[in-house]
């Protein structure tokens, strides 16, 4: 079950927020700057435009005046033709006083700027006429027509460059922000993954400190915390192991004491009673009393035997773990009514400590079967595989809805499973619990066995 | 039905003096007494040993008809001593005398060559009968123990597929449906190698050789209708 990222829950990530913030600021500042520059530009161009119009008109008037004096019309035409090439000029007309055109030069100006921009710039075409007078004589009127098209085009071009550079600057800044946040915050992702590993029970995970100093600190603190958890867990395990060992030792010594002293005395008591019965002879009047005492000693002997076995089966030491499992399976069947079948390989040898631990795991697994599974049958299989002793406890019960295969679980009922896992870990073994709902649960333990 | 009349000699091996005394008393008092099945003891017919070492020494020094051997000894395990006695004198009957009633102990002792297994809480009559039976070279098993042994080897009735672990069972069902091992591994979130291990093991448990056999078995029993994670 993926719980998703802890960081992105309901909020945009820092990088995205930075990008949006910076983007907005740049958009506003950029637009303002472009507009301000544009305005200044338009104002300047406007002034230049009208100045240029009067300059052009003056120049043309003076040139025509000079040339008209000498009657050099060819030069006038040439002058007009070259003049009209000026970017702002689109038409020059020289007409006589009656308005009849003497000379006219014009050129087509291509308008590529959007209409709205032309409106926005608001430079109107200029038509300027001046009368040519030489020594009191009239030589007609020169009219120049100036279109703002090329000026507007120039302003438009400059505005486009302004917008382009703003966008370019934004792209660069965005990439910078992305790179910097990824580099400085990236390790937080690693930190998150590591924390999730810890949640899964893998406490050995560590994060290599990286990124900015603000992130490096938490990573180092996390690592220290993980180490501390491992240390504490190790101490807890050691303590649990020691307590377990002490309990086993205590059980063992109490069981031995019960068996040796109490059990020994009881059997001798029974033997003595038996002898007494023989000596008294079959018809003696004490026989009923002796018989009841014999029965009492029998039941007491059984009681001691059950108590001893419940504390710790001595069979573990004398016969080993597998016969003990077989015996316990029989006892389990007898006590619970759940059929228990056992299939054991030839004697696999494991140390005394491991024998006890393995037996306790099997015992716990069977207890769980009796308590939770509703099974009618359990199958215990033990065999040696590649230097490992594999014990499987397969029940045909209802199975588990969700198998707890985690190192630490929250359920209070699963202390049994924690115990089994801890014991298996103590034996350097592997513990696995699996289930097919409706088909039953399987507990599998595999522990390495030495060839001793 | 007295089986033998030859006088017998018994070595009692037990670390508790009181037990040895009790048995000695029972044997001597029983010899020639007014009982249905008396014992005939030879001259100096009861020897005693309080430890494994003493017992080994005693059987080499003197010839006994049989040994009554306690399971718990301070210096060595009763099984261990039984093994050593059998190594020294294979023909000497050893009757185990134990306070443990479980048949697993008896089985272990029989495997090492014990002539019988007698519980310490037996009545005098049964003790004498066991000793006599063992001394005559026959095996002795008490009726209660016989019952236990029989029930422990009674044939097991569960169907082969019920012995499969949950994981093996899921692989089993997967194979029966013809799902490739790789896909089985994926859906069970385990490695392909583990799946093949499970497959080998389940075929062994089922006594099968091929996937086709698995499919036939599953179809015949309609196991397919049960849940599995495919």
XYZ file of C-alpha atoms in Angstrom:
682
model
C 0.000 0.000 0.000
C 1.636 3.176 -1.208
C 0.893 6.062 1.047
C 2.373 8.478 -1.448
C 4.599 11.387 -0.788
C 4.513 13.061 2.567
C 5.662 16.286 0.956
C 3.070 16.863 -1.701
C 0.028 16.228 0.402
C -2.438 18.984 -0.579
C 0.227 21.550 -1.335
C 2.305 22.537 -4.309
C 5.965 21.819 -3.974
C 8.386 24.567 -3.138
C 9.897 24.484 -6.633
C 6.514 24.979 -8.288
C 5.604 27.765 -5.902
C 8.927 29.484 -6.547
C 8.405 29.184 -10.293
C 4.904 30.593 -10.128
C 5.966 33.419 -7.811
C 9.024 34.415 -9.777
C 7.096 33.992 -13.028
C 4.360 36.369 -11.918
C 6.820 38.963 -10.649
C 8.827 38.793 -13.837
C 5.703 38.982 -15.960
C 4.557 42.143 -14.203
C 7.965 43.811 -14.046
C 8.779 42.779 -17.604
C 5.501 44.070 -18.990
C 5.848 47.363 -17.115
C 9.369 47.811 -18.375
C 8.383 47.000 -21.942
C 5.496 49.455 -21.782
C 7.645 52.228 -20.267
C 10.391 51.787 -22.805
C 7.800 51.661 -25.574
C 6.229 54.899 -24.481
C 9.520 56.726 -24.334
C 10.400 55.278 -27.687
C 7.124 56.399 -29.249
C 7.476 59.886 -27.829
C 10.989 60.249 -29.178
C 10.101 58.823 -32.566
C 7.083 61.136 -32.805
C 9.238 64.203 -32.258
C 11.826 62.978 -34.685
C 9.160 62.212 -37.246
C 7.684 65.699 -37.318
C 11.137 67.303 -37.205
C 12.211 65.161 -40.063
C 9.125 66.105 -42.064
C 9.883 69.806 -41.847
C 13.573 69.164 -42.561
C 12.742 67.124 -45.633
C 10.277 69.738 -46.869
C 12.827 72.536 -46.379
C 15.564 70.607 -48.105
C 13.425 69.718 -51.093
C 12.074 73.232 -51.390
C 15.583 74.719 -51.336
C 16.923 72.183 -53.786
C 14.107 72.769 -56.234
C 14.486 76.529 -55.863
C 18.185 76.349 -56.675
C 17.739 74.043 -59.592
C 14.672 75.737 -60.994
C 16.747 78.908 -61.337
C 19.082 77.232 -63.762
C 16.292 75.129 -65.254
C 17.979 71.820 -64.476
C 14.873 69.680 -64.423
C 16.715 66.434 -64.900
C 18.608 66.946 -61.674
C 15.383 67.880 -59.893
C 13.806 64.619 -60.973
C 16.857 62.686 -59.864
C 16.882 64.481 -56.545
C 13.199 63.787 -56.015
C 13.691 60.126 -56.924
C 16.519 59.716 -54.455
C 14.729 61.688 -51.781
C 11.642 59.549 -51.922
C 13.829 56.596 -50.909
C 13.959 58.080 -47.425
C 12.213 55.683 -45.175
C 9.495 58.048 -44.042
C 8.725 59.652 -47.334
C 6.207 57.973 -49.529
C 5.265 60.710 -51.952
C 6.750 63.990 -53.221
C 4.661 66.123 -55.508
C 5.730 69.329 -57.297
C 2.838 71.084 -58.834
C 2.294 74.490 -60.396
C 0.157 77.191 -58.908
C -2.935 75.884 -60.598
C -2.409 72.568 -58.876
C -1.218 70.753 -61.986
C 1.438 68.250 -61.192
C 4.832 69.000 -62.664
C 6.783 66.156 -61.059
C 5.739 63.387 -58.730
C 7.685 60.541 -57.143
C 6.230 57.945 -54.828
C 6.889 54.523 -53.375
C 4.751 51.786 -51.872
C 5.322 51.108 -48.176
C 4.586 47.611 -47.014
C 2.578 47.643 -43.839
C 3.400 44.527 -41.720
C 2.509 45.855 -38.301
C -0.819 44.937 -36.713
C -3.447 47.616 -36.995
C -3.957 47.906 -33.242
C -0.301 48.713 -32.769
C -0.489 51.413 -35.368
C -3.480 52.830 -33.493
C -1.584 52.489 -30.212
C 1.453 54.365 -31.466
C -0.827 57.037 -32.851
C 1.595 58.826 -35.256
C -0.436 60.340 -38.012
C 0.802 60.795 -41.578
C 2.117 64.270 -42.299
C 1.435 66.176 -45.503
C 3.460 69.337 -45.783
C 3.344 71.790 -48.665
C 5.586 74.736 -49.284
C 5.529 77.338 -51.953
C 8.635 77.801 -54.075
C 9.512 81.441 -54.656
C 12.520 82.687 -56.487
C 12.996 86.448 -56.524
C 9.302 87.068 -56.198
C 8.392 84.592 -58.926
C 6.255 81.544 -58.082
C 7.495 78.168 -59.222
C 4.668 76.068 -57.910
C 4.159 74.071 -54.688
C 6.109 71.113 -53.301
C 4.042 68.680 -51.254
C 5.653 65.852 -49.324
C 3.688 63.081 -47.847
C 5.237 61.237 -44.881
C 3.873 57.950 -43.640
C 4.669 56.641 -40.124
C 4.616 53.042 -41.343
C 8.335 52.444 -41.257
C 8.695 54.263 -37.951
C 5.933 52.193 -36.429
C 7.588 49.112 -37.864
C 10.844 50.047 -36.179
C 9.102 50.661 -32.836
C 7.266 47.385 -33.192
C 10.483 45.532 -33.898
C 12.155 47.029 -30.852
C 9.153 46.092 -28.698
C 9.351 42.517 -29.946
C 13.028 42.354 -29.038
C 12.164 43.662 -25.587
C 9.504 40.999 -25.074
C 11.783 38.291 -26.434
C 14.616 39.192 -24.086
C 12.218 39.262 -21.147
C 10.960 35.771 -22.050
C 14.513 34.575 -22.561
C 15.503 35.929 -19.151
C 12.485 34.174 -17.632
C 13.438 30.845 -19.210
C 16.970 31.160 -17.887
C 15.721 32.080 -14.438
C 13.203 29.232 -14.422
C 15.865 26.713 -15.353
C 18.111 28.121 -12.664
C 15.353 27.811 -10.054
C 14.559 24.266 -11.186
C 18.210 23.219 -11.043
C 18.868 24.866 -7.690
C 15.748 23.465 -6.003
C 16.345 20.004 -7.447
C 19.923 20.035 -6.243
C 19.226 21.424 -2.818
C 15.889 19.726 -2.079
C 16.433 16.495 -4.046
C 18.002 14.741 -1.052
C 14.709 15.262 0.794
C 13.209 12.662 -1.542
C 15.930 10.243 -0.476
C 15.163 11.104 3.120
C 11.504 10.320 2.555
C 12.318 6.989 0.903
C 14.605 6.126 3.805
C 11.917 6.987 6.341
C 9.505 4.716 4.501
C 12.114 1.940 4.620
C 12.277 2.398 8.390
C 8.507 2.160 8.516
C 8.813 -1.168 6.691
C 11.267 -2.357 9.310
C 14.517 -1.940 7.465
C 16.455 -0.022 10.111
C 19.843 -0.269 8.463
C 18.961 2.349 5.837
C 21.047 5.565 5.784
C 21.032 8.656 3.574
C 24.217 10.146 2.137
C 24.234 13.815 3.221
C 23.854 16.059 0.181
C 22.058 19.139 -1.052
C 22.051 22.478 0.676
C 23.158 22.920 4.257
C 19.520 23.270 5.367
C 18.831 19.767 4.064
C 22.146 18.274 5.100
C 21.339 18.920 8.759
C 18.047 16.992 8.835
C 19.674 14.135 6.891
C 22.446 13.847 9.426
C 19.913 14.031 12.248
C 17.868 11.324 10.529
C 20.907 9.087 10.215
C 21.713 9.574 13.875
C 18.116 8.738 14.767
C 18.182 5.593 12.628
C 21.400 4.517 14.304
C 19.832 5.117 17.682
C 16.776 3.061 16.703
C 19.060 0.251 15.619
C 21.008 0.426 18.838
C 17.832 0.421 20.920
C 16.350 -2.393 18.873
C 19.540 -4.378 19.311
C 19.440 -3.766 23.060
C 15.774 -4.707 23.153
C 16.470 -7.892 21.244
C 19.399 -8.710 23.458
C 17.316 -8.070 26.535
C 14.408 -10.104 25.190
C 16.829 -12.876 24.283
C 18.350 -12.814 27.733
C 14.964 -12.819 29.409
C 13.906 -15.642 27.157
C 17.014 -17.601 28.008
C 16.584 -16.957 31.707
C 12.973 -18.074 31.518
C 13.942 -21.236 29.674
C 16.679 -21.943 32.207
C 14.303 -21.372 35.065
C 11.633 -23.551 33.502
C 14.215 -26.205 32.881
C 15.456 -26.212 36.443
C 11.960 -26.206 37.921
C 10.972 -29.012 35.564
C 14.029 -31.014 36.518
C 13.401 -30.476 40.190
C 9.763 -31.482 39.791
C 10.690 -34.542 37.784
C 13.612 -35.705 39.891
C 12.413 -35.076 43.410
C 8.676 -35.031 43.271
C 8.335 -37.450 40.367
C 10.969 -39.801 41.773
C 9.380 -39.868 45.198
C 5.945 -40.394 43.712
C 7.023 -43.388 41.627
C 8.719 -44.921 44.647
C 5.585 -44.260 46.669
C 3.575 -46.060 44.034
C 6.040 -48.946 43.904
C 5.882 -49.230 47.703
C 2.100 -49.269 47.588
C 2.245 -51.963 44.938
C 4.548 -54.018 47.136
C 2.281 -53.412 50.103
C -0.640 -54.706 48.092
C 1.333 -57.834 47.150
C 2.487 -58.505 50.685
C -0.960 -57.984 52.141
C -2.345 -60.557 49.773
C -5.320 -60.319 47.454
C -7.945 -60.866 50.102
C -6.685 -58.404 52.682
C -9.254 -55.918 53.939
C -6.912 -53.000 53.209
C -6.922 -53.690 49.445
C -9.676 -51.145 48.537
C -7.814 -48.445 50.453
C -4.529 -49.391 48.790
C -6.222 -49.371 45.401
C -7.528 -45.852 45.887
C -4.100 -44.697 47.068
C -2.574 -46.267 43.961
C -5.055 -44.385 41.791
C -4.238 -41.171 43.597
C -0.523 -41.684 43.101
C -1.144 -42.424 39.411
C -3.057 -39.232 38.859
C -0.453 -37.268 40.820
C 2.326 -38.763 38.706
C 0.469 -37.705 35.563
C -0.053 -34.254 36.975
C 3.651 -33.840 37.650
C 4.447 -35.181 34.210
C 2.105 -32.685 32.512
C 3.439 -29.813 34.614
C 7.000 -30.751 33.758
C 6.267 -31.023 30.050
C 4.386 -27.734 30.051
C 7.397 -26.002 31.597
C 9.870 -27.488 29.170
C 9.894 -30.898 27.533
C 13.050 -32.671 28.661
C 12.855 -34.562 25.402
C 14.384 -31.502 23.732
C 17.708 -32.279 25.380
C 17.674 -36.052 25.244
C 15.999 -36.782 21.911
C 16.293 -33.500 20.038
C 13.821 -31.092 18.556
C 12.141 -33.207 15.867
C 10.895 -36.034 18.120
C 9.765 -33.322 20.538
C 7.754 -31.649 17.773
C 6.226 -35.008 16.914
C 5.332 -35.623 20.528
C 3.903 -32.131 20.923
C 1.810 -32.553 17.785
C 0.236 -35.610 19.406
C -0.409 -33.689 22.617
C -1.841 -30.795 20.615
C -4.255 -33.101 18.799
C -5.319 -34.639 22.068
C -5.916 -31.261 23.715
C -7.597 -29.394 20.852
C -9.200 -32.104 18.750
C -7.471 -30.661 15.683
C -5.946 -33.447 13.656
C -2.205 -32.941 13.461
C -0.091 -34.857 11.009
C 3.649 -34.825 11.087
C 6.169 -35.639 8.419
C 9.720 -35.409 9.704
C 12.999 -36.055 8.002
C 15.796 -38.039 9.608
C 17.308 -36.463 12.667
C 18.552 -33.038 11.847
C 20.948 -31.855 14.473
C 20.731 -28.390 15.890
C 22.184 -26.864 19.016
C 20.333 -26.989 22.338
C 19.526 -23.295 22.275
C 18.203 -23.538 18.746
C 16.227 -26.669 19.603
C 14.426 -24.796 22.334
C 13.786 -21.750 20.142
C 12.547 -23.837 17.227
C 10.272 -25.837 19.457
C 8.839 -22.638 20.938
C 8.148 -21.259 17.448
C 6.303 -24.427 16.449
C 4.435 -24.350 19.743
C 3.385 -20.740 19.144
C 2.340 -21.496 15.574
C 0.168 -24.358 16.780
C -1.280 -22.170 19.528
C -2.263 -19.645 16.863
C -3.848 -22.412 14.809
C -5.936 -23.467 17.793
C -6.854 -19.901 18.705
C -7.551 -18.156 15.415
C -7.699 -20.480 12.445
C -10.826 -22.623 12.891
C -8.746 -25.325 11.239
C -9.662 -28.988 11.437
C -6.256 -30.210 10.419
C -2.635 -29.131 10.692
C 0.215 -30.556 8.784
C 3.764 -30.227 10.071
C 6.531 -30.871 7.638
C 10.192 -30.753 8.584
C 12.979 -31.474 6.184
C 16.580 -30.647 5.528
C 17.328 -28.571 2.460
C 20.769 -27.332 1.483
C 22.124 -27.125 4.998
C 18.910 -25.669 6.338
C 16.215 -27.176 8.471
C 12.868 -26.129 7.041
C 9.790 -26.523 9.193
C 6.358 -25.770 7.757
C 3.131 -25.630 9.715
C 0.224 -25.747 7.270
C -3.327 -25.428 8.535
C -6.563 -25.745 6.594
C -8.330 -22.942 8.452
C -9.877 -19.714 7.287
C -6.567 -17.989 6.617
C -5.658 -14.414 7.347
C -7.080 -11.421 5.533
C -3.826 -9.535 5.681
C -0.620 -11.238 6.529
C 1.627 -9.313 8.845
C 5.046 -9.866 7.412
C 6.531 -6.744 8.838
C 9.172 -6.552 11.467
C 7.047 -4.404 13.697
C 3.285 -4.464 13.593
C 0.731 -2.380 15.373
C -1.729 -5.097 16.256
C -1.648 -6.196 19.852
C -2.669 -9.697 18.853
C 0.444 -10.229 16.840
C 2.877 -10.467 19.748
C 2.943 -14.169 19.001
C 4.138 -13.448 15.486
C 6.703 -10.953 16.752
C 7.925 -13.597 19.180
C 8.225 -16.222 16.464
C 10.087 -13.790 14.232
C 12.449 -12.740 16.998
C 13.222 -16.337 17.884
C 13.859 -17.188 14.250
C 16.148 -14.194 13.971
C 18.000 -15.395 17.030
C 18.641 -18.666 15.159
C 19.858 -16.673 12.105
C 16.896 -18.158 10.311
C 14.124 -16.943 8.082
C 10.514 -16.645 9.109
C 7.612 -16.455 6.719
C 3.903 -16.430 7.272
C 1.599 -16.661 4.291
C -2.044 -17.278 3.729
C -4.575 -18.038 1.056
C -7.921 -16.842 2.402
C -10.275 -19.784 2.775
C -7.483 -22.269 2.293
C -5.428 -21.745 5.422
C -2.275 -20.231 6.809
C 1.281 -21.443 6.536
C 4.115 -20.642 8.879
C 7.503 -21.536 7.473
C 10.769 -21.356 9.374
C 14.124 -22.155 7.920
C 17.237 -22.215 10.063
C 20.811 -23.053 9.211
C 22.045 -26.256 10.835
C 25.645 -27.033 11.581
C 27.118 -30.399 10.813
C 28.069 -31.328 14.349
C 2.827 -69.503 31.822
C 6.183 -69.213 33.517
C 8.610 -68.720 30.684
C 11.848 -69.669 32.335
C 12.971 -71.329 35.455
C 16.708 -70.702 35.099
C 17.933 -68.391 37.813
C 18.596 -64.887 36.523
C 20.889 -62.053 37.550
C 20.007 -58.393 37.095
C 22.145 -55.236 37.008
C 20.233 -52.224 38.313
C 21.513 -48.950 36.905
C 20.028 -45.878 38.566
C 21.610 -42.915 40.280
C 18.958 -42.843 42.985
C 19.740 -45.202 45.797
C 16.119 -45.322 46.877
C 15.014 -46.577 43.456
C 17.667 -49.286 43.411
C 16.689 -50.326 46.934
C 13.028 -50.431 45.985
C 13.629 -52.610 42.941
C 16.070 -54.873 44.787
C 13.514 -55.339 47.518
C 10.872 -56.116 44.947
C 13.069 -58.681 43.192
C 14.371 -60.422 46.283
C 11.039 -60.466 48.045
C 9.478 -61.670 44.858
C 11.908 -64.554 44.434
C 10.148 -67.678 45.503
C 7.423 -65.710 47.274
C 3.814 -66.661 47.160
C 3.095 -64.894 43.870
C 1.443 -65.912 40.643
C 4.597 -65.315 38.606
C 7.627 -65.455 40.875
C 11.178 -64.729 39.797
C 14.082 -67.051 40.335
C 17.191 -65.119 41.152
C 20.631 -66.638 41.023
C 23.033 -66.459 43.946
C 23.994 -62.803 44.389
C 21.498 -62.115 41.594
C 21.168 -58.336 41.883
C 24.005 -55.950 40.994
C 23.841 -52.194 41.321
C 25.453 -49.263 39.543
C 24.869 -45.585 40.298
C 26.373 -44.147 37.100
C 27.155 -44.947 33.497
C 30.807 -45.604 34.199
C 29.979 -47.969 37.077
C 27.529 -49.820 34.870
C 30.101 -50.297 32.082
C 32.571 -51.579 34.657
C 30.021 -53.943 36.187
C 29.002 -55.646 32.942
C 32.627 -56.311 32.116
C 33.387 -57.773 35.536
C 30.382 -60.007 35.843
C 27.962 -61.728 33.516
C 24.351 -60.571 33.997
C 21.196 -61.971 32.463
C 19.934 -58.447 31.761
C 20.357 -54.763 32.626
C 17.611 -52.525 34.004
C 18.698 -49.086 32.834
C 17.462 -45.722 34.027
C 17.083 -43.104 31.309
C 18.517 -40.245 33.367
C 22.021 -40.697 34.656
C 24.326 -38.017 36.002
C 27.340 -38.784 33.841
C 25.695 -39.815 30.592
C 22.414 -39.995 28.801
C 20.618 -43.369 29.120
C 20.581 -43.637 25.327
C 24.313 -43.090 25.201
C 24.934 -45.753 27.830
C 22.614 -48.154 26.004
C 24.654 -47.625 22.837
C 27.903 -48.317 24.728
C 26.560 -51.427 26.438
C 25.334 -52.746 23.090
C 28.762 -52.066 21.616
C 30.458 -54.010 24.412
C 27.932 -56.833 24.786
C 25.523 -56.973 21.869
C 23.757 -60.010 23.281
C 23.016 -58.550 26.710
C 19.347 -57.537 26.970
C 18.857 -53.988 28.219
C 15.457 -53.038 29.574
C 14.983 -49.269 29.747
C 13.466 -48.092 32.988
C 12.296 -44.552 32.628
C 10.063 -42.020 34.235
C 9.176 -40.661 30.800
C 5.991 -42.164 29.466
C 6.115 -40.733 25.936
C 6.420 -43.230 23.118
C 9.069 -41.063 21.436
C 11.526 -42.143 24.148
C 10.654 -45.797 23.634
C 11.110 -45.458 19.877
C 14.540 -43.887 20.340
C 15.555 -46.701 22.715
C 14.323 -49.442 20.409
C 16.340 -47.905 17.630
C 19.445 -48.327 19.794
C 18.646 -51.957 20.532
C 16.787 -51.891 23.852
C 14.984 -55.090 24.786
C 12.062 -53.172 26.189
C 10.792 -49.943 27.621
C 9.320 -49.913 31.085
C 7.757 -46.955 32.777
C 8.912 -46.232 36.313
C 5.367 -45.988 37.548
C 4.662 -49.610 36.653
C 3.340 -51.903 39.341
C 5.647 -54.577 40.858
C 4.041 -57.327 38.901
C 4.632 -55.635 35.563
C 8.202 -54.841 36.537
C 8.898 -58.488 37.332
C 7.240 -59.609 34.123
C 9.271 -57.154 32.081
C 12.516 -58.277 33.687
C 11.671 -61.910 33.120
C 10.706 -61.297 29.495
C 13.845 -59.332 28.777
C 16.090 -61.836 30.538
C 14.653 -64.640 28.419
C 15.736 -62.745 25.290
C 12.318 -61.463 24.266
C 11.203 -57.871 23.786
C 8.931 -56.203 26.289
C 6.412 -53.476 25.526
C 3.751 -52.420 28.005
C 0.152 -52.478 26.745
C -0.268 -48.685 27.068
C 2.924 -48.083 25.139
C 1.842 -50.558 22.484
C -1.323 -48.539 22.039
C 0.626 -45.302 21.676
C 3.040 -46.775 19.163
C 0.232 -48.107 17.036
C -1.590 -44.834 16.928
C 1.588 -42.962 16.040
C 2.213 -45.008 12.902
C -1.408 -45.141 11.794
C -1.707 -44.071 8.154
C -2.262 -40.374 7.584
C -5.405 -39.461 5.825
C -4.929 -36.025 4.360
C -4.869 -35.383 0.656
C -1.482 -34.601 -0.861
C -2.324 -31.026 -1.821
C -3.272 -30.222 1.765
C 0.386 -30.577 2.680
C 1.415 -27.749 0.401
C 2.288 -24.469 2.039
C 0.256 -21.400 1.084
C 2.973 -20.244 -1.292
C 3.435 -23.650 -2.850
C -0.333 -23.902 -3.243
C -0.518 -20.608 -5.126
C 2.281 -21.724 -7.457
C 0.461 -25.043 -7.803
C -2.766 -23.356 -8.908
C -0.794 -21.021 -11.180
C 0.900 -23.978 -12.886
C -2.427 -25.743 -13.297
C -3.752 -22.724 -15.203
C -0.707 -22.668 -17.415
C 0.528 -19.317 -16.079
C 4.229 -18.856 -16.932
C 6.573 -18.979 -13.923
C 7.619 -15.377 -14.569
C 4.042 -14.156 -14.238
C 3.464 -16.244 -11.133
C 6.573 -14.675 -9.615
C 5.312 -11.224 -10.507
C 1.865 -11.675 -9.026
C 3.238 -13.253 -5.830
C 5.970 -10.582 -5.640
C 8.729 -13.173 -5.333
C 11.667 -14.053 -7.557
C 11.431 -16.518 -10.422
C 14.083 -18.612 -8.695
C 11.901 -18.940 -5.602
C 8.951 -19.911 -7.778
C 11.003 -22.708 -9.361
C 12.070 -23.861 -5.903
C 8.414 -23.949 -4.835
C 7.544 -25.816 -8.025
C 10.232 -28.462 -7.441
C 9.119 -28.900 -3.852
C 5.427 -29.122 -4.579
C 5.984 -31.659 -7.361
C 8.005 -33.717 -4.882
C 5.293 -33.452 -2.232
C 2.605 -34.345 -4.749
C 4.689 -37.136 -6.257
C 4.295 -35.545 -9.690
C 6.664 -34.939 -12.547
C 4.952 -32.590 -14.972
C 2.748 -29.510 -15.131
C 0.164 -31.555 -16.999
C -0.222 -33.852 -14.010
C -0.787 -30.803 -11.825
C -3.456 -29.497 -14.179
C -5.238 -32.867 -14.241
C -5.165 -33.121 -10.451
C -6.541 -29.602 -9.984
C -9.259 -30.137 -12.563
C -10.303 -33.464 -11.094
C -10.691 -31.991 -7.636
C -12.046 -28.642 -8.808
C -9.461 -26.855 -6.696
C -9.492 -24.147 -9.297
C -12.734 -22.814 -7.876
C -10.969 -21.895 -4.664
C -9.293 -18.563 -4.324
C -5.738 -17.913 -5.301
C -4.133 -14.626 -6.149
C -4.286 -14.781 -9.950
